[in-house]
Short mmCIF file of C-alpha atoms and ligand atoms in Angstrom, two decimals:
data_model
loop_
_atom_site.label_atom_id
_atom_site.label_comp_id
_atom_site.label_asym_id
_atom_site.label_seq_id
_atom_site.Cartn_x
_atom_site.Cartn_y
_atom_site.Cartn_z
CA MET A 210 24.46 -18.88 18.55
CA GLU A 211 26.81 -16.01 18.18
CA GLU A 212 29.11 -14.79 20.89
CA ASP A 213 28.03 -11.19 20.93
CA SER A 214 24.36 -11.95 20.52
CA LEU A 215 23.17 -10.22 23.63
CA ASN A 216 25.79 -7.51 23.85
CA ARG A 217 24.70 -6.00 20.60
CA PRO A 218 21.81 -3.50 20.79
CA CYS A 219 18.58 -4.20 18.95
CA GLY A 220 17.58 -1.63 16.29
CA ALA A 221 14.18 -3.12 15.60
CA LEU A 222 12.35 -6.32 16.46
CA VAL A 223 10.09 -7.53 13.66
CA ILE A 224 7.63 -10.32 14.40
CA GLY A 225 5.87 -12.33 11.68
CA GLY A 226 2.91 -14.58 12.37
CA SER A 227 0.14 -16.40 10.60
CA ALA A 228 -2.46 -18.95 11.74
CA GLY A 229 -2.11 -19.58 15.47
CA SER A 230 0.12 -16.56 16.13
CA LEU A 231 -2.40 -14.27 17.82
CA GLN A 232 -2.65 -16.50 20.88
CA VAL A 233 1.13 -16.28 21.18
CA LEU A 234 1.08 -12.49 21.03
CA PHE A 235 -1.69 -12.30 23.62
CA GLN A 236 0.65 -14.09 26.00
CA LEU A 237 3.92 -12.56 24.87
CA LEU A 238 3.17 -8.83 24.61
CA PRO A 239 1.92 -8.38 28.21
CA ILE A 240 5.12 -9.87 29.63
CA LEU A 241 7.43 -7.59 27.69
CA LYS A 242 8.88 -4.85 29.85
CA PRO A 243 7.58 -1.30 29.42
CA ALA A 244 9.51 1.32 27.44
CA LEU A 245 11.43 -1.07 25.22
CA THR A 246 14.46 0.67 23.73
CA PHE A 247 13.59 -0.43 20.19
CA PRO A 248 10.43 -0.53 18.03
CA VAL A 249 8.46 -3.77 17.65
CA ILE A 250 6.89 -4.32 14.23
CA LEU A 251 4.12 -6.91 13.85
CA VAL A 252 3.28 -8.41 10.47
CA LEU A 253 0.32 -10.75 10.77
CA HIS A 254 -1.69 -12.51 8.13
CA ARG A 255 -5.26 -11.58 8.82
CA ARG A 256 -8.56 -11.41 7.12
CA ASN A 257 -9.06 -8.27 5.12
CA SER A 258 -10.33 -5.31 7.21
CA ALA A 259 -12.81 -7.51 9.11
CA ASP A 260 -10.62 -7.21 12.20
CA SER A 261 -9.94 -3.48 12.22
CA THR A 262 -10.01 -3.60 16.01
CA LEU A 263 -7.00 -5.91 16.21
CA SER A 264 -4.66 -3.16 17.38
CA GLU A 265 -7.03 -2.32 20.23
CA VAL A 266 -7.28 -5.95 21.22
CA LEU A 267 -3.50 -6.31 21.19
CA SER A 268 -3.13 -3.13 23.26
CA SER A 269 -4.98 -4.47 26.26
CA LYS A 270 -2.67 -5.42 29.13
CA ASN A 271 0.30 -4.46 27.00
CA GLN A 272 2.69 -1.93 28.55
CA ASN A 273 3.95 -0.67 25.18
CA PRO A 274 1.34 1.13 23.07
CA VAL A 275 0.15 -0.71 19.93
CA LYS A 276 -0.51 1.37 16.85
CA GLU A 277 -1.76 0.33 13.42
CA VAL A 278 0.62 1.98 10.96
CA GLU A 279 -0.37 4.87 8.71
CA ASP A 280 1.77 5.81 5.76
CA LYS A 281 4.98 7.72 6.69
CA ASP A 282 4.54 7.29 10.44
CA PRO A 283 7.92 7.52 12.21
CA VAL A 284 9.34 4.25 13.60
CA LEU A 285 9.92 5.02 17.29
CA PRO A 286 11.37 2.93 20.12
CA GLY A 287 8.95 1.67 22.75
CA ASN A 288 6.05 1.37 20.33
CA VAL A 289 4.46 -1.77 18.93
CA TYR A 290 3.42 -1.24 15.30
CA LEU A 291 0.90 -3.39 13.49
CA ALA A 292 1.00 -3.72 9.69
CA PRO A 293 -2.43 -2.67 8.34
CA ALA A 294 -4.55 -5.25 6.53
CA ASP A 295 -4.02 -5.49 2.79
CA TYR A 296 -0.80 -3.43 2.51
CA HIS A 297 2.84 -4.50 2.50
CA LEU A 298 4.83 -2.67 5.18
CA LEU A 299 8.29 -1.25 4.44
CA VAL A 300 10.76 0.83 6.43
CA GLU A 301 12.60 3.76 4.83
CA ARG A 302 16.19 4.75 5.61
CA ASP A 303 14.95 7.80 7.51
CA PHE A 304 13.08 5.46 9.88
CA THR A 305 9.59 6.13 8.61
CA PHE A 306 7.13 3.51 7.38
CA SER A 307 5.96 3.24 3.78
CA LEU A 308 2.96 1.20 2.72
CA ASP A 309 2.77 -0.63 -0.56
CA TYR A 310 -0.33 -1.99 -2.29
CA SER A 311 1.50 -4.20 -4.79
CA GLU A 312 0.92 -7.85 -5.69
CA LYS A 313 0.57 -10.39 -2.90
CA VAL A 314 3.71 -12.30 -1.93
CA ASN A 315 3.29 -15.90 -0.66
CA PHE A 316 -0.45 -15.34 -1.21
CA SER A 317 -0.23 -12.68 1.47
CA ARG A 318 -0.51 -8.92 1.86
CA PRO A 319 1.04 -7.92 4.17
CA SER A 320 3.80 -10.40 3.49
CA ILE A 321 6.25 -11.24 6.28
CA ASP A 322 9.12 -11.68 3.80
CA VAL A 323 8.63 -8.16 2.45
CA THR A 324 8.92 -6.53 5.88
CA PHE A 325 11.75 -8.81 7.06
CA GLU A 326 13.74 -7.92 3.92
CA SER A 327 13.08 -4.22 4.40
CA VAL A 328 14.06 -4.28 8.08
CA ALA A 329 17.20 -6.25 7.19
CA GLU A 330 18.16 -3.61 4.65
CA VAL A 331 17.67 -0.66 7.00
CA TYR A 332 18.81 -2.10 10.34
CA GLY A 333 21.48 -4.55 9.14
CA ARG A 334 23.12 -6.36 12.04
CA LEU A 335 20.85 -4.60 14.54
CA ALA A 336 17.76 -6.29 13.09
CA VAL A 337 16.06 -9.03 15.09
CA ALA A 338 13.36 -11.13 13.39
CA LEU A 339 10.97 -13.50 15.14
CA LEU A 340 8.74 -15.94 13.29
CA LEU A 341 5.69 -17.51 14.95
CA SER A 342 3.11 -20.16 14.21
CA GLY A 343 1.66 -20.45 10.69
CA ALA A 344 0.79 -22.72 7.79
CA ASN A 345 2.63 -20.75 5.10
CA GLU A 346 6.21 -20.42 3.81
CA ASP A 347 6.23 -16.68 4.45
CA GLY A 348 9.18 -15.50 6.54
CA THR A 349 11.81 -17.96 5.36
CA LYS A 350 13.19 -15.78 2.56
CA GLY A 351 13.08 -12.81 4.89
CA PHE A 352 15.18 -14.74 7.40
CA LEU A 353 17.80 -15.32 4.72
CA SER A 354 18.02 -11.54 4.16
CA VAL A 355 18.20 -10.83 7.87
CA LYS A 356 21.01 -13.33 8.27
CA SER A 357 22.96 -12.13 5.25
CA SER A 358 22.84 -8.56 6.63
CA GLY A 359 24.19 -9.86 9.94
CA GLY A 360 20.95 -9.71 11.95
CA ARG A 361 19.51 -12.27 14.35
CA THR A 362 16.66 -14.74 13.80
CA ILE A 363 14.36 -16.43 16.28
CA VAL A 364 11.52 -18.91 15.70
CA GLN A 365 8.78 -20.14 17.93
CA ASP A 366 9.59 -23.73 18.85
CA PRO A 367 7.45 -25.72 16.37
CA GLU A 368 6.57 -28.10 19.21
CA THR A 369 4.75 -25.26 20.94
CA ALA A 370 3.17 -23.78 17.80
CA GLN A 371 -0.44 -24.37 16.91
CA MET A 372 0.69 -24.49 13.26
CA PRO A 373 4.30 -25.72 13.24
CA PHE A 374 4.74 -25.53 9.45
CA MET A 375 5.97 -21.92 9.20
CA PRO A 376 8.64 -21.98 11.93
CA HIS A 377 9.66 -25.47 10.86
CA HIS A 378 10.06 -24.35 7.25
CA ALA A 379 12.32 -21.50 8.38
CA ILE A 380 14.44 -23.89 10.44
CA THR A 381 14.95 -26.30 7.55
CA HIS A 382 15.37 -23.71 4.75
CA SER A 383 17.19 -20.79 6.32
CA SER A 384 19.37 -20.10 9.29
CA VAL A 385 17.88 -19.71 12.74
CA ASP A 386 19.74 -18.51 15.84
CA TYR A 387 17.18 -19.36 18.53
CA ILE A 388 14.27 -21.81 18.81
CA LEU A 389 12.21 -20.70 21.82
CA ASN A 390 8.94 -21.13 23.68
CA ILE A 391 6.94 -18.08 24.76
CA THR A 392 8.59 -17.58 28.16
CA GLN A 393 12.03 -17.90 26.62
CA MET A 394 11.10 -15.40 23.89
CA ALA A 395 9.98 -12.83 26.48
CA ASP A 396 13.13 -13.41 28.46
CA LEU A 397 15.34 -12.85 25.45
CA ILE A 398 13.43 -9.82 24.16
CA ASN A 399 13.51 -8.18 27.58
CA ARG A 400 17.30 -8.48 27.59
CA LEU A 401 17.82 -7.15 24.04
CA MET B 60 21.71 -3.43 -5.81
CA GLU B 61 23.08 -0.39 -4.01
CA ASP B 62 21.26 2.84 -3.26
CA GLU B 63 23.75 4.66 -5.53
CA ASP B 64 22.69 2.43 -8.44
CA ILE B 65 19.10 3.54 -7.97
CA ASP B 66 20.25 7.17 -7.95
CA LEU B 67 22.05 6.68 -11.27
CA LEU B 68 19.03 5.10 -12.87
CA LEU B 69 16.71 7.84 -11.62
CA THR B 70 19.04 10.50 -12.98
CA ASP B 71 19.01 8.78 -16.40
CA LEU B 72 15.23 8.62 -16.42
CA PHE B 73 14.96 12.29 -15.70
CA ASP B 74 17.74 13.49 -18.04
CA LEU B 75 16.74 11.32 -20.99
CA TYR B 76 12.97 11.10 -20.69
CA GLY B 77 11.81 13.71 -18.19
CA TYR B 78 10.32 11.14 -15.77
CA ASP B 79 11.09 12.23 -12.22
CA PHE B 80 10.94 9.40 -9.68
CA THR B 81 13.47 10.92 -7.28
CA ASN B 82 10.84 11.73 -4.64
CA TYR B 83 9.20 8.32 -4.67
CA SER B 84 9.33 6.26 -1.46
CA ARG B 85 12.73 4.63 -1.84
CA ALA B 86 12.00 1.31 -0.15
CA SER B 87 9.13 0.34 -2.44
CA LEU B 88 10.76 1.82 -5.54
CA LYS B 89 13.87 -0.26 -4.92
CA ARG B 90 11.77 -3.36 -4.37
CA ARG B 91 10.06 -2.78 -7.74
CA ILE B 92 13.37 -2.30 -9.55
CA VAL B 93 14.89 -5.44 -8.01
CA ARG B 94 11.73 -7.35 -8.94
CA LEU B 95 11.84 -6.13 -12.54
CA CYS B 96 15.53 -6.99 -12.83
CA SER B 97 14.65 -10.51 -11.82
CA ILE B 98 11.52 -11.06 -13.97
CA ASP B 99 13.20 -9.63 -17.04
CA LYS B 100 16.30 -11.68 -16.23
CA PHE B 101 18.94 -8.98 -16.36
CA PRO B 102 22.26 -10.54 -15.31
CA SER B 103 23.22 -7.34 -13.52
CA PHE B 104 21.98 -3.89 -12.67
CA ALA B 105 24.29 -2.40 -15.34
CA GLU B 106 22.39 -4.32 -18.04
CA LEU B 107 19.07 -3.01 -16.83
CA ARG B 108 20.44 0.51 -16.83
CA TYR B 109 21.82 0.13 -20.35
CA LYS B 110 18.47 -1.17 -21.62
CA VAL B 111 16.57 1.71 -20.06
CA ARG B 112 19.03 4.23 -21.51
CA THR B 113 18.99 2.87 -25.03
CA ASP B 114 15.60 1.29 -25.66
CA GLU B 115 12.65 3.63 -25.59
CA ALA B 116 10.17 0.76 -25.99
CA TYR B 117 11.60 -0.83 -22.88
CA LEU B 118 11.23 2.44 -21.00
CA LYS B 119 7.46 2.10 -21.37
CA ARG B 120 7.54 -1.32 -19.76
CA PHE B 121 9.88 -0.05 -17.06
CA VAL B 122 7.52 2.76 -16.04
CA GLU B 123 4.54 0.41 -16.11
CA GLU B 124 6.27 -2.14 -13.94
CA ILE B 125 7.84 0.05 -11.30
CA THR B 126 4.58 1.86 -10.64
CA VAL B 127 2.02 -0.31 -8.87
CA ASN B 128 -1.28 -0.63 -10.73
CA VAL B 129 -3.17 -2.99 -8.45
CA THR B 130 -6.76 -1.82 -7.92
CA GLU B 131 -10.33 -3.08 -7.34
CA MET B 132 -13.93 -2.00 -7.67
CA PHE B 133 -15.58 -0.85 -4.43
CA ARG B 134 -12.38 -1.43 -2.49
CA ASP B 135 -13.14 -0.55 1.17
CA PRO B 136 -16.96 -0.71 0.93
CA SER B 137 -17.40 1.52 3.99
CA PHE B 138 -15.60 4.29 2.10
CA TYR B 139 -18.06 4.04 -0.80
CA LYS B 140 -20.93 3.85 1.66
CA SER B 141 -19.83 7.16 3.11
CA LEU B 142 -19.59 8.70 -0.37
CA ARG B 143 -23.10 7.45 -1.05
CA GLU B 144 -24.63 8.64 2.21
CA ASP B 145 -22.61 11.69 3.24
CA ILE B 146 -21.05 13.23 0.13
CA LEU B 147 -23.31 12.66 -2.88
CA PRO B 148 -26.39 14.23 -1.25
CA VAL B 149 -24.35 17.43 -0.74
CA LEU B 150 -22.86 17.37 -4.23
CA GLY B 151 -26.33 16.75 -5.61
CA THR B 152 -27.36 20.28 -4.68
CA LYS B 153 -24.89 21.66 -7.25
CA PRO B 154 -25.88 22.32 -10.85
CA PHE B 155 -22.87 20.40 -12.10
CA ILE B 156 -20.44 17.91 -10.50
CA ARG B 157 -16.79 17.60 -11.45
CA VAL B 158 -14.75 14.70 -10.05
CA TRP B 159 -11.02 14.00 -10.48
CA HIS B 160 -9.60 10.50 -10.00
CA ALA B 161 -5.85 11.16 -9.78
CA GLY B 162 -3.78 7.99 -10.27
CA CYS B 163 -6.86 6.03 -11.36
CA SER B 164 -4.93 3.04 -12.71
CA THR B 165 -7.17 0.76 -14.84
CA GLY B 166 -10.33 2.56 -13.75
CA GLU B 167 -12.13 0.19 -11.36
CA GLU B 168 -12.49 3.06 -8.89
CA VAL B 169 -13.84 5.40 -11.57
CA TYR B 170 -16.54 2.95 -12.70
CA SER B 171 -17.46 2.31 -9.06
CA LEU B 172 -18.10 6.00 -8.48
CA ALA B 173 -19.98 6.32 -11.79
CA ILE B 174 -22.31 3.57 -10.54
CA LEU B 175 -22.90 5.46 -7.29
CA LEU B 176 -23.65 8.66 -9.19
CA LYS B 177 -26.01 6.84 -11.50
CA GLU B 178 -27.88 5.32 -8.57
CA ALA B 179 -28.16 8.77 -6.95
CA ASN B 180 -29.53 10.10 -10.25
CA LEU B 181 -26.59 12.47 -10.53
CA LEU B 182 -24.58 10.92 -13.34
CA ARG B 183 -26.17 13.00 -16.09
CA LYS B 184 -24.87 16.22 -14.52
CA SER B 185 -21.45 14.79 -13.61
CA LEU B 186 -18.09 14.46 -15.32
CA LEU B 187 -15.38 12.12 -14.03
CA TYR B 188 -11.82 13.03 -15.01
CA ALA B 189 -9.65 9.92 -14.88
CA THR B 190 -5.90 10.57 -14.98
CA ASP B 191 -2.73 8.54 -14.51
CA LEU B 192 0.88 8.92 -15.58
CA ASN B 193 0.76 5.58 -17.34
CA PRO B 194 -0.97 5.61 -20.79
CA THR B 195 -1.38 1.82 -20.89
CA VAL B 196 -3.69 1.67 -17.88
CA LEU B 197 -5.75 4.53 -19.30
CA GLU B 198 -6.51 2.42 -22.41
CA LYS B 199 -8.24 -0.01 -20.06
CA VAL B 200 -10.28 2.77 -18.47
CA ARG B 201 -11.46 3.75 -21.94
CA LYS B 202 -12.60 0.20 -22.71
CA GLY B 203 -14.29 -0.37 -19.37
CA ILE B 204 -13.58 -4.10 -19.59
CA PHE B 205 -12.56 -6.00 -16.47
CA PRO B 206 -11.99 -9.71 -15.79
CA LEU B 207 -15.25 -11.55 -15.27
CA ASN B 208 -13.81 -13.75 -12.52
CA GLN B 209 -13.51 -10.66 -10.29
CA MET B 210 -17.23 -9.86 -10.49
CA LYS B 211 -18.34 -12.08 -7.63
CA GLN B 212 -16.08 -10.25 -5.21
CA TYR B 213 -16.92 -6.82 -6.68
CA SER B 214 -20.61 -7.61 -6.39
CA GLU B 215 -20.15 -8.45 -2.70
CA SER B 216 -18.26 -5.22 -2.09
CA TYR B 217 -20.91 -3.29 -4.03
CA ILE B 218 -23.61 -4.69 -1.78
CA ALA B 219 -21.52 -3.97 1.34
CA SER B 220 -21.27 -0.37 0.11
CA GLY B 221 -25.05 -0.09 0.24
CA GLY B 222 -25.84 -1.11 -3.34
CA VAL B 223 -29.26 -2.71 -3.78
CA ASN B 224 -29.32 -3.59 -7.46
CA ASP B 225 -28.24 -6.75 -9.18
CA PHE B 226 -24.60 -5.85 -9.90
CA SER B 227 -24.61 -7.84 -13.14
CA THR B 228 -27.01 -5.33 -14.72
CA TYR B 229 -24.05 -2.93 -15.02
CA TYR B 230 -22.05 -5.10 -17.42
CA THR B 231 -22.30 -7.54 -20.27
CA ALA B 232 -20.37 -10.76 -19.88
CA ASN B 233 -18.45 -12.04 -22.86
CA TYR B 234 -15.50 -14.43 -23.24
CA GLY B 235 -14.43 -14.13 -19.62
CA GLN B 236 -14.68 -10.35 -19.66
CA ALA B 237 -17.19 -7.94 -18.17
CA LYS B 238 -17.83 -4.87 -20.32
CA PHE B 239 -19.33 -2.04 -18.32
CA ASP B 240 -22.26 -0.01 -19.52
CA GLN B 241 -21.61 2.64 -22.14
CA SER B 242 -23.72 5.12 -20.17
CA LEU B 243 -21.03 5.03 -17.46
CA ALA B 244 -18.09 5.39 -19.88
CA GLU B 245 -19.71 8.38 -21.58
CA LYS B 246 -19.20 10.48 -18.47
CA ILE B 247 -15.52 9.60 -18.06
CA ILE B 248 -12.84 11.89 -19.49
CA ILE B 249 -9.44 10.26 -19.79
CA SER B 250 -6.07 11.96 -19.88
CA THR B 251 -2.47 11.35 -18.88
CA HIS B 252 -1.39 13.56 -16.00
CA ASN B 253 1.81 13.25 -13.99
CA LEU B 254 1.30 14.42 -10.42
CA VAL B 255 5.02 15.17 -10.12
CA SER B 256 5.28 17.56 -13.03
CA ASP B 257 1.82 18.60 -14.28
CA GLY B 258 -0.26 21.34 -12.73
CA SER B 259 -3.85 22.05 -11.92
CA PHE B 260 -6.20 21.81 -14.93
CA ASN B 261 -9.69 22.44 -13.58
CA GLU B 262 -11.71 23.13 -10.46
CA PHE B 263 -13.31 20.08 -8.85
CA ASP B 264 -15.99 19.27 -6.30
CA LEU B 265 -14.44 15.95 -5.35
CA ILE B 266 -10.88 14.67 -5.81
CA LEU B 267 -10.04 11.02 -5.17
CA CYS B 268 -6.39 10.06 -4.94
CA ARG B 269 -6.26 6.70 -3.23
CA ASN B 270 -3.16 4.58 -2.71
CA VAL B 271 -0.97 6.81 -4.83
CA LEU B 272 0.57 9.05 -2.15
CA ILE B 273 1.97 5.98 -0.35
CA TYR B 274 4.49 5.76 -3.20
CA PHE B 275 5.71 9.33 -2.61
CA ASP B 276 8.01 10.70 0.09
CA LYS B 277 6.70 13.39 2.45
CA ASP B 278 7.99 16.30 0.36
CA LEU B 279 6.30 15.08 -2.79
CA GLN B 280 3.13 14.25 -0.87
CA ASP B 281 3.07 17.81 0.38
CA ARG B 282 3.52 19.21 -3.14
CA VAL B 283 0.75 17.03 -4.54
CA LEU B 284 -1.61 17.85 -1.68
CA LYS B 285 -1.06 21.54 -2.41
CA LEU B 286 -1.98 20.84 -6.02
CA PHE B 287 -5.22 19.20 -4.86
CA ASP B 288 -5.92 22.07 -2.50
CA ALA B 289 -5.54 24.48 -5.41
CA SER B 290 -7.77 22.32 -7.64
CA LEU B 291 -10.71 22.07 -5.23
CA GLY B 292 -13.58 24.52 -5.23
CA SER B 293 -14.69 25.93 -1.90
CA LEU B 294 -16.32 23.23 0.25
CA GLY B 295 -14.95 20.57 -2.11
CA TYR B 296 -13.99 17.11 -0.88
CA LEU B 297 -10.69 15.24 -0.91
CA ALA B 298 -10.58 11.45 -0.52
CA LEU B 299 -7.39 9.48 0.15
CA GLY B 300 -6.61 5.79 0.71
CA THR B 301 -7.47 4.19 4.06
CA LYS B 302 -3.93 4.49 5.43
CA GLU B 303 -3.04 7.86 3.94
CA THR B 304 -3.18 11.13 5.83
CA LEU B 305 -2.93 14.91 5.61
CA LYS B 306 -1.20 15.12 8.97
CA PHE B 307 2.30 15.63 7.56
CA SER B 308 1.27 18.41 5.16
CA VAL B 309 0.76 22.14 5.64
CA VAL B 310 -2.58 21.92 3.82
CA GLN B 311 -4.12 20.03 6.75
CA HIS B 312 -5.27 23.37 8.18
CA ASN B 313 -7.44 24.04 5.13
CA PHE B 314 -9.36 20.81 5.63
CA LYS B 315 -11.61 19.10 8.13
CA GLN B 316 -11.88 15.31 8.26
CA LEU B 317 -15.50 14.20 8.04
CA ASN B 318 -15.63 10.85 9.79
CA ARG B 319 -13.59 7.69 10.17
CA GLU B 320 -13.23 7.38 6.40
CA LYS B 321 -10.37 9.28 4.78
CA ILE B 322 -12.55 12.07 3.40
CA TRP B 323 -11.82 15.72 4.10
CA LYS B 324 -13.86 18.82 3.38
CA LYS B 325 -12.12 21.97 2.29
CA ILE B 326 -13.03 24.67 4.79
CA VAL B 327 -11.20 27.75 3.47
C1 SAM C 161 -2.08 1.38 -6.56
S1 SAM C 161 -2.70 2.31 -7.93
C2 SAM C 161 -4.12 3.07 -7.17
C3 SAM C 161 -5.39 2.81 -7.94
C4 SAM C 161 -6.68 3.26 -7.26
N1 SAM C 161 -6.68 4.69 -6.99
C5 SAM C 161 -6.94 2.46 -6.01
O1 SAM C 161 -6.79 2.94 -4.89
O2 SAM C 161 -7.30 1.28 -6.13
C6 SAM C 161 -1.50 3.63 -8.08
C7 SAM C 161 -1.58 4.39 -9.42
O3 SAM C 161 -0.85 5.62 -9.30
C8 SAM C 161 -0.25 5.89 -10.54
N2 SAM C 161 0.84 6.86 -10.37
C9 SAM C 161 2.07 6.65 -9.83
N3 SAM C 161 2.81 7.78 -9.91
C10 SAM C 161 2.04 8.73 -10.51
C11 SAM C 161 2.24 10.08 -10.86
N4 SAM C 161 3.42 10.68 -10.65
N5 SAM C 161 1.23 10.74 -11.46
C12 SAM C 161 0.04 10.13 -11.71
N6 SAM C 161 -0.21 8.85 -11.39
C13 SAM C 161 0.77 8.14 -10.80
C14 SAM C 161 0.21 4.53 -11.01
O4 SAM C 161 0.42 4.52 -12.42
C15 SAM C 161 -0.96 3.65 -10.57
O5 SAM C 161 -1.89 3.48 -11.60
#
């Protein structure tokens, strides 16, 4: 853990999740404080279009509004953005979103790696990436980018994850600053 | 790879070949260039740049690879359902129907619409203009041949879009390929057209430009939307991809969105 970890502001928090991650978000999002001073970007593996109401479901009880991203939407603090089904989600240097309908990465679109890498590039050492439950390798390469740009990485404690493979893979193949359960995650995010 | 490297490469492409990618969304463009550098095993960015500058055959590959050509038939079935139920009955009242698929890629979208028109008994009085900047994908539109292993999924999407026929009656299967009916291809006019640099070439009743604008920055999107505005007849329709919008463009005031699908009607 780095010395200045909590003294440094957060530019953007990007959260990646796959199987078993929705339950975590249902618990985590409502206990985040209102009016966060940074944007939260959610990249979740989900079934194509079938769950177009996901952003509404995630909004309930959440103090920060959840919005499914449309192309070129501005990335604003205090909002929770959800990557739309079947597009990769990228951030531009002028802090707007771009969508990309290119090949799947890690059998996934949206891919967590793609957004982690993009956030790392734009936010550098102010990027914070959080990886939740899942049965896929997605996220690990993205963590490497976040770390090499000086950002911070957090994983859900595999012991508490419904699918420990994804956070565990990140721990063993990249560099992770914090391994946390849900309460600890909320505590840390609320102090960022 | 630095942002300045990308600038150099884009300047070369424009100066030497007239391709202008400067107003493409930088984040995805950069991702494509990094990806190409790695699959074509260039030891450094300088080597890639040299190859692009000196090898015209490689330029073709470069343009093909940095643009994204992924597409499907009946992608977003609810969109096609709305075309079927809300738009075609209105277009059907016209003596003649002109459609423009801008950025059509390999043509899956064009054949999907041709099937809808055929089922609405409108195909004989329709023409579908299929354009893209990339000549290689247009060859595939001309052939109307798509991988057979995709047909199961396309058939499901077709049915979800309100199709009631046996989807396999639209193609002949051969050696792992599905060749679509000649009666569909006959109504498709194919041409290269670069949305960055080419102008309006006809007046249309329906323009589809789906998942192309996401690759452009807001300025270029605005320019292209003005081009579509100028190419639509009065009360014509404009259809964009499910996550694309008119809300950042001045032309939004000339259009009214019909329903939850990304279809707008021109009102002035
Ligand atoms: C992702 S595909 C979209 C295919 C189809 N419309 C769909 O939604 O499935 C994007 C297409 O836009 C084309 N394109 C990119 N830049 C263009 C330009 N400046 N002018 C015309 N077409 C362009 C690409 O060659 C590619 O075929």
